[in-house]
């Protein structure tokens, strides 16, 4: 038995790429392979338009904002010290670990040892909107 994980299923829900969904559905039907699909917020709505595929989805999980405690744990593993005021800010403004990861990486590149909210704002890494610099 194998498990297949398809990230960014959204990319397969447009135009001619829907043929790939048919192939995935065929693999599932023939092999009873477990297939995890991961997508953005509108992926489930788009999948509902394909009744043959959507009917095979058994568990649908909508990811919520990352809890402050999880953000705190995540930040504790960084190479720099992240203060509580910045953790609170992340929890309110950017409750997504993907963005926080990029923010912290950019702070680390700027040789910052301790990041509080004031240092974070002054660094302008937030202006990158979770993207790495060019």
PDB file of C-alpha atoms in Angstrom:
ATOM      1  CA  UNK A   1       0.000   0.000   0.000  1.00  0.00           C
ATOM      2  CA  UNK A   2       1.090   3.502  -0.827  1.00  0.00           C
ATOM      3  CA  UNK A   3      -0.076   6.975   0.063  1.00  0.00           C
ATOM      4  CA  UNK A   4      -0.054   9.738  -2.528  1.00  0.00           C
ATOM      5  CA  UNK A   5       0.075  13.366  -1.399  1.00  0.00           C
ATOM      6  CA  UNK A   6      -0.872  16.053  -3.898  1.00  0.00           C
ATOM      7  CA  UNK A   7      -0.075  19.573  -2.772  1.00  0.00           C
ATOM      8  CA  UNK A   8      -1.573  22.591  -4.505  1.00  0.00           C
ATOM      9  CA  UNK A   9      -4.463  20.629  -5.972  1.00  0.00           C
ATOM     10  CA  UNK A  10      -5.805  24.022  -7.068  1.00  0.00           C
ATOM     11  CA  UNK A  11      -3.411  23.935 -10.010  1.00  0.00           C
ATOM     12  CA  UNK A  12      -5.147  20.821 -11.318  1.00  0.00           C
ATOM     13  CA  UNK A  13      -8.623  22.306 -11.156  1.00  0.00           C
ATOM     14  CA  UNK A  14      -8.322  24.514 -14.213  1.00  0.00           C
ATOM     15  CA  UNK A  15      -8.800  23.880 -17.916  1.00  0.00           C
ATOM     16  CA  UNK A  16      -7.116  20.916 -19.548  1.00  0.00           C
ATOM     17  CA  UNK A  17      -5.350  19.964 -16.327  1.00  0.00           C
ATOM     18  CA  UNK A  18      -8.606  18.396 -15.144  1.00  0.00           C
ATOM     19  CA  UNK A  19      -7.566  15.344 -17.147  1.00  0.00           C
ATOM     20  CA  UNK A  20      -4.998  14.765 -14.423  1.00  0.00           C
ATOM     21  CA  UNK A  21      -7.844  14.561 -11.881  1.00  0.00           C
ATOM     22  CA  UNK A  22      -9.382  11.795 -13.956  1.00  0.00           C
ATOM     23  CA  UNK A  23      -6.063   9.928 -13.855  1.00  0.00           C
ATOM     24  CA  UNK A  24      -5.832  10.389 -10.087  1.00  0.00           C
ATOM     25  CA  UNK A  25      -9.405   9.172  -9.678  1.00  0.00           C
ATOM     26  CA  UNK A  26      -8.570   6.122 -11.834  1.00  0.00           C
ATOM     27  CA  UNK A  27      -5.508   5.332  -9.700  1.00  0.00           C
ATOM     28  CA  UNK A  28      -7.650   5.558  -6.579  1.00  0.00           C
ATOM     29  CA  UNK A  29     -10.418   3.377  -7.987  1.00  0.00           C
ATOM     30  CA  UNK A  30      -8.076   0.687  -9.293  1.00  0.00           C
ATOM     31  CA  UNK A  31      -5.631   0.514  -6.403  1.00  0.00           C
ATOM     32  CA  UNK A  32      -7.633   1.838  -3.439  1.00  0.00           C
ATOM     33  CA  UNK A  33      -4.583   3.993  -2.737  1.00  0.00           C
ATOM     34  CA  UNK A  34      -5.077   6.666  -0.127  1.00  0.00           C
ATOM     35  CA  UNK A  35      -4.668  10.081  -1.714  1.00  0.00           C
ATOM     36  CA  UNK A  36      -4.258  13.249   0.327  1.00  0.00           C
ATOM     37  CA  UNK A  37      -4.998  16.454  -1.524  1.00  0.00           C
ATOM     38  CA  UNK A  38      -4.000  19.833  -0.154  1.00  0.00           C
ATOM     39  CA  UNK A  39      -5.275  23.101  -1.521  1.00  0.00           C
ATOM     40  CA  UNK A  40      -6.077  26.696  -0.803  1.00  0.00           C
ATOM     41  CA  UNK A  41      -9.377  27.964   0.610  1.00  0.00           C
ATOM     42  CA  UNK A  42     -11.314  27.746  -2.642  1.00  0.00           C
ATOM     43  CA  UNK A  43     -10.073  24.260  -3.617  1.00  0.00           C
ATOM     44  CA  UNK A  44     -12.921  22.455  -1.875  1.00  0.00           C
ATOM     45  CA  UNK A  45     -15.529  24.572  -3.649  1.00  0.00           C
ATOM     46  CA  UNK A  46     -13.848  23.838  -6.982  1.00  0.00           C
ATOM     47  CA  UNK A  47     -13.681  20.122  -6.201  1.00  0.00           C
ATOM     48  CA  UNK A  48     -17.419  20.122  -5.498  1.00  0.00           C
ATOM     49  CA  UNK A  49     -17.911  21.047  -9.167  1.00  0.00           C
ATOM     50  CA  UNK A  50     -16.363  17.689 -10.046  1.00  0.00           C
ATOM     51  CA  UNK A  51     -18.834  15.350  -8.365  1.00  0.00           C
ATOM     52  CA  UNK A  52     -16.953  12.215  -9.410  1.00  0.00           C
ATOM     53  CA  UNK A  53     -13.821  13.359  -7.608  1.00  0.00           C
ATOM     54  CA  UNK A  54     -15.484  15.164  -4.710  1.00  0.00           C
ATOM     55  CA  UNK A  55     -17.559  12.090  -3.835  1.00  0.00           C
ATOM     56  CA  UNK A  56     -14.329  10.223  -3.093  1.00  0.00           C
ATOM     57  CA  UNK A  57     -13.196  12.768  -0.503  1.00  0.00           C
ATOM     58  CA  UNK A  58     -13.899  11.331   2.905  1.00  0.00           C
ATOM     59  CA  UNK A  59     -12.324  13.815   5.305  1.00  0.00           C
ATOM     60  CA  UNK A  60     -12.189  17.540   4.686  1.00  0.00           C
ATOM     61  CA  UNK A  61     -10.099  19.640   7.035  1.00  0.00           C
ATOM     62  CA  UNK A  62      -9.972  23.404   6.910  1.00  0.00           C
ATOM     63  CA  UNK A  63      -6.806  24.747   8.440  1.00  0.00           C
ATOM     64  CA  UNK A  64      -7.365  27.560  10.860  1.00  0.00           C
ATOM     65  CA  UNK A  65      -5.077  30.275  12.134  1.00  0.00           C
ATOM     66  CA  UNK A  66      -2.006  29.000  13.918  1.00  0.00           C
ATOM     67  CA  UNK A  67      -2.410  29.159  17.697  1.00  0.00           C
ATOM     68  CA  UNK A  68      -0.205  31.573  19.616  1.00  0.00           C
ATOM     69  CA  UNK A  69       1.342  28.676  21.564  1.00  0.00           C
ATOM     70  CA  UNK A  70       2.360  26.991  18.305  1.00  0.00           C
ATOM     71  CA  UNK A  71       3.856  30.241  17.019  1.00  0.00           C
ATOM     72  CA  UNK A  72       5.769  30.575  20.284  1.00  0.00           C
ATOM     73  CA  UNK A  73       7.125  27.022  19.977  1.00  0.00           C
ATOM     74  CA  UNK A  74       8.061  27.647  16.350  1.00  0.00           C
ATOM     75  CA  UNK A  75       9.875  30.892  17.193  1.00  0.00           C
ATOM     76  CA  UNK A  76      11.767  29.228  20.040  1.00  0.00           C
ATOM     77  CA  UNK A  77      13.576  27.100  17.452  1.00  0.00           C
ATOM     78  CA  UNK A  78      14.955  30.073  15.536  1.00  0.00           C
ATOM     79  CA  UNK A  79      18.566  31.185  15.678  1.00  0.00           C
ATOM     80  CA  UNK A  80      17.471  34.557  17.043  1.00  0.00           C
ATOM     81  CA  UNK A  81      15.457  35.418  20.118  1.00  0.00           C
ATOM     82  CA  UNK A  82      11.886  36.417  19.286  1.00  0.00           C
ATOM     83  CA  UNK A  83      10.278  38.446  22.073  1.00  0.00           C
ATOM     84  CA  UNK A  84       6.729  38.047  23.358  1.00  0.00           C
ATOM     85  CA  UNK A  85       5.473  41.286  21.798  1.00  0.00           C
ATOM     86  CA  UNK A  86       6.531  40.073  18.350  1.00  0.00           C
ATOM     87  CA  UNK A  87       5.018  36.648  18.951  1.00  0.00           C
ATOM     88  CA  UNK A  88       1.730  38.361  19.926  1.00  0.00           C
ATOM     89  CA  UNK A  89       1.943  40.449  16.760  1.00  0.00           C
ATOM     90  CA  UNK A  90       2.508  37.370  14.621  1.00  0.00           C
ATOM     91  CA  UNK A  91      -0.474  35.649  16.274  1.00  0.00           C
ATOM     92  CA  UNK A  92      -2.763  38.584  15.476  1.00  0.00           C
ATOM     93  CA  UNK A  93      -1.424  39.775  12.133  1.00  0.00           C
ATOM     94  CA  UNK A  94       0.314  36.768  10.500  1.00  0.00           C
ATOM     95  CA  UNK A  95      -1.019  33.526  12.046  1.00  0.00           C
ATOM     96  CA  UNK A  96       0.629  31.473   9.308  1.00  0.00           C
ATOM     97  CA  UNK A  97       3.907  29.657   9.926  1.00  0.00           C
ATOM     98  CA  UNK A  98       4.959  29.958   6.292  1.00  0.00           C
ATOM     99  CA  UNK A  99       5.047  33.761   6.576  1.00  0.00           C
ATOM    100  CA  UNK A 100       6.661  33.698  10.007  1.00  0.00           C
ATOM    101  CA  UNK A 101       9.372  31.339   8.747  1.00  0.00           C
ATOM    102  CA  UNK A 102      10.292  33.723   5.935  1.00  0.00           C
ATOM    103  CA  UNK A 103      10.185  36.736   8.273  1.00  0.00           C
ATOM    104  CA  UNK A 104      12.553  35.021  10.702  1.00  0.00           C
ATOM    105  CA  UNK A 105      14.905  33.905   7.912  1.00  0.00           C
ATOM    106  CA  UNK A 106      15.091  37.488   6.666  1.00  0.00           C
ATOM    107  CA  UNK A 107      15.767  38.771  10.181  1.00  0.00           C
ATOM    108  CA  UNK A 108      18.541  36.192  10.552  1.00  0.00           C
ATOM    109  CA  UNK A 109      20.081  37.340   7.258  1.00  0.00           C
ATOM    110  CA  UNK A 110      20.201  40.859   8.704  1.00  0.00           C
ATOM    111  CA  UNK A 111      22.328  39.587  11.619  1.00  0.00           C
ATOM    112  CA  UNK A 112      19.672  40.462  14.182  1.00  0.00           C
ATOM    113  CA  UNK A 113      20.152  38.615  17.455  1.00  0.00           C
ATOM    114  CA  UNK A 114      16.982  39.683  19.294  1.00  0.00           C
ATOM    115  CA  UNK A 115      13.807  40.666  17.487  1.00  0.00           C
ATOM    116  CA  UNK A 116      11.042  42.541  19.224  1.00  0.00           C
ATOM    117  CA  UNK A 117       8.169  44.305  17.480  1.00  0.00           C
ATOM    118  CA  UNK A 118      10.130  47.550  17.119  1.00  0.00           C
ATOM    119  CA  UNK A 119      13.128  45.805  15.515  1.00  0.00           C
ATOM    120  CA  UNK A 120      10.798  43.790  13.288  1.00  0.00           C
ATOM    121  CA  UNK A 121       9.006  46.921  12.032  1.00  0.00           C
ATOM    122  CA  UNK A 122      12.311  48.758  11.498  1.00  0.00           C
ATOM    123  CA  UNK A 123      13.736  45.815   9.515  1.00  0.00           C
ATOM    124  CA  UNK A 124      11.017  46.167   6.834  1.00  0.00           C
ATOM    125  CA  UNK A 125      10.914  42.380   6.317  1.00  0.00           C
ATOM    126  CA  UNK A 126       7.147  42.565   6.708  1.00  0.00           C
ATOM    127  CA  UNK A 127       6.997  44.645   3.532  1.00  0.00           C
ATOM    128  CA  UNK A 128       8.094  41.532   1.656  1.00  0.00           C
ATOM    129  CA  UNK A 129       4.686  40.028   2.560  1.00  0.00           C
ATOM    130  CA  UNK A 130       6.162  36.625   3.379  1.00  0.00           C
ATOM    131  CA  UNK A 131       8.397  36.503   0.325  1.00  0.00           C
ATOM    132  CA  UNK A 132      12.120  36.076   0.301  1.00  0.00           C
ATOM    133  CA  UNK A 133      14.106  39.034  -1.025  1.00  0.00           C
ATOM    134  CA  UNK A 134      15.267  38.955  -4.618  1.00  0.00           C
TER     135      UNK A 134
END
